[in-house]
Amino acid sequence: MDEIMHGSPAAIRVVLRRGMLCVGCPIASFHTVSDAARVHDLDEEELSYDLRTAIERTDSD
């Protein structure tokens, strides 16, 4: 998660909008998207889709 957030600030908005506490969390550097979804009781596919969409939008700008 940490790598994703560092690579794309748009991903941070997704994380915050979903009420996740990954921003600044010392565990974020060890968590995958799957781990984060499980810990925060979120649907992994939906979270992955939202992250990918945010990153792709940023990349195309």
PDB file of C-alpha atoms in Angstrom:
ATOM      1  CA  MET A   1       0.000   0.000   0.000  1.00  0.00           C
ATOM      2  CA  ASP A   2       2.779   2.411   0.852  1.00  0.00           C
ATOM      3  CA  GLU A   3       4.390   1.956  -2.561  1.00  0.00           C
ATOM      4  CA  ILE A   4       1.065   2.554  -4.301  1.00  0.00           C
ATOM      5  CA  MET A   5       0.405   5.737  -2.320  1.00  0.00           C
ATOM      6  CA  HIS A   6       3.929   7.047  -2.904  1.00  0.00           C
ATOM      7  CA  GLY A   7       3.671   6.309  -6.612  1.00  0.00           C
ATOM      8  CA  SER A   8       0.312   7.975  -7.078  1.00  0.00           C
ATOM      9  CA  PRO A   9      -1.108  10.673  -4.826  1.00  0.00           C
ATOM     10  CA  ALA A  10      -4.518   9.948  -6.403  1.00  0.00           C
ATOM     11  CA  ALA A  11      -4.435   6.603  -4.616  1.00  0.00           C
ATOM     12  CA  ILE A  12      -4.304   8.442  -1.302  1.00  0.00           C
ATOM     13  CA  ARG A  13      -7.681  10.000  -2.042  1.00  0.00           C
ATOM     14  CA  VAL A  14      -9.136   6.517  -2.623  1.00  0.00           C
ATOM     15  CA  VAL A  15      -7.674   5.279   0.661  1.00  0.00           C
ATOM     16  CA  LEU A  16      -9.010   8.251   2.642  1.00  0.00           C
ATOM     17  CA  ARG A  17     -12.419   8.155   0.955  1.00  0.00           C
ATOM     18  CA  ARG A  18     -12.800   4.526   2.038  1.00  0.00           C
ATOM     19  CA  GLY A  19     -11.953   5.417   5.652  1.00  0.00           C
ATOM     20  CA  MET A  20      -8.677   3.515   5.645  1.00  0.00           C
ATOM     21  CA  LEU A  21      -5.861   4.608   7.918  1.00  0.00           C
ATOM     22  CA  CYS A  22      -3.013   3.536   5.621  1.00  0.00           C
ATOM     23  CA  VAL A  23      -1.637   7.043   5.145  1.00  0.00           C
ATOM     24  CA  GLY A  24       1.173   7.350   7.666  1.00  0.00           C
ATOM     25  CA  CYS A  25       0.627   3.848   9.046  1.00  0.00           C
ATOM     26  CA  PRO A  26       3.909   2.025   9.718  1.00  0.00           C
ATOM     27  CA  ILE A  27       2.326  -1.257   8.571  1.00  0.00           C
ATOM     28  CA  ALA A  28       1.365   0.151   5.139  1.00  0.00           C
ATOM     29  CA  SER A  29       4.804  -0.649   3.744  1.00  0.00           C
ATOM     30  CA  PHE A  30       4.171  -4.325   4.491  1.00  0.00           C
ATOM     31  CA  HIS A  31       0.529  -4.545   3.388  1.00  0.00           C
ATOM     32  CA  THR A  32      -0.623  -5.542  -0.058  1.00  0.00           C
ATOM     33  CA  VAL A  33      -3.954  -4.346  -1.420  1.00  0.00           C
ATOM     34  CA  SER A  34      -5.342  -7.725  -0.404  1.00  0.00           C
ATOM     35  CA  ASP A  35      -4.040  -7.329   3.157  1.00  0.00           C
ATOM     36  CA  ALA A  36      -5.449  -3.819   3.460  1.00  0.00           C
ATOM     37  CA  ALA A  37      -8.842  -4.868   2.123  1.00  0.00           C
ATOM     38  CA  ARG A  38      -9.009  -7.745   4.597  1.00  0.00           C
ATOM     39  CA  VAL A  39      -7.938  -5.631   7.584  1.00  0.00           C
ATOM     40  CA  HIS A  40     -10.445  -2.895   6.748  1.00  0.00           C
ATOM     41  CA  ASP A  41     -13.215  -5.345   5.837  1.00  0.00           C
ATOM     42  CA  LEU A  42     -13.449  -4.072   2.249  1.00  0.00           C
ATOM     43  CA  ASP A  43     -14.081  -5.885  -1.002  1.00  0.00           C
ATOM     44  CA  GLU A  44     -10.639  -6.450  -2.530  1.00  0.00           C
ATOM     45  CA  GLU A  45     -11.843  -6.282  -6.131  1.00  0.00           C
ATOM     46  CA  GLU A  46     -13.623  -2.967  -5.566  1.00  0.00           C
ATOM     47  CA  LEU A  47     -10.620  -1.481  -3.782  1.00  0.00           C
ATOM     48  CA  SER A  48      -8.258  -2.666  -6.525  1.00  0.00           C
ATOM     49  CA  TYR A  49     -10.538  -1.254  -9.202  1.00  0.00           C
ATOM     50  CA  ASP A  50     -10.789   2.132  -7.455  1.00  0.00           C
ATOM     51  CA  LEU A  51      -7.014   2.316  -6.995  1.00  0.00           C
ATOM     52  CA  ARG A  52      -6.301   1.332 -10.611  1.00  0.00           C
ATOM     53  CA  THR A  53      -8.845   3.818 -11.918  1.00  0.00           C
ATOM     54  CA  ALA A  54      -7.385   6.663  -9.852  1.00  0.00           C
ATOM     55  CA  ILE A  55      -3.846   5.815 -10.949  1.00  0.00           C
ATOM     56  CA  GLU A  56      -4.804   5.522 -14.632  1.00  0.00           C
ATOM     57  CA  ARG A  57      -6.596   8.868 -14.554  1.00  0.00           C
ATOM     58  CA  THR A  58      -3.512  10.494 -13.084  1.00  0.00           C
ATOM     59  CA  ASP A  59      -1.222   8.848 -15.625  1.00  0.00           C
ATOM     60  CA  SER A  60      -3.336  10.079 -18.534  1.00  0.00           C
ATOM     61  CA  ASP A  61      -3.335  13.713 -17.331  1.00  0.00           C
TER      62      ASP A  61
END
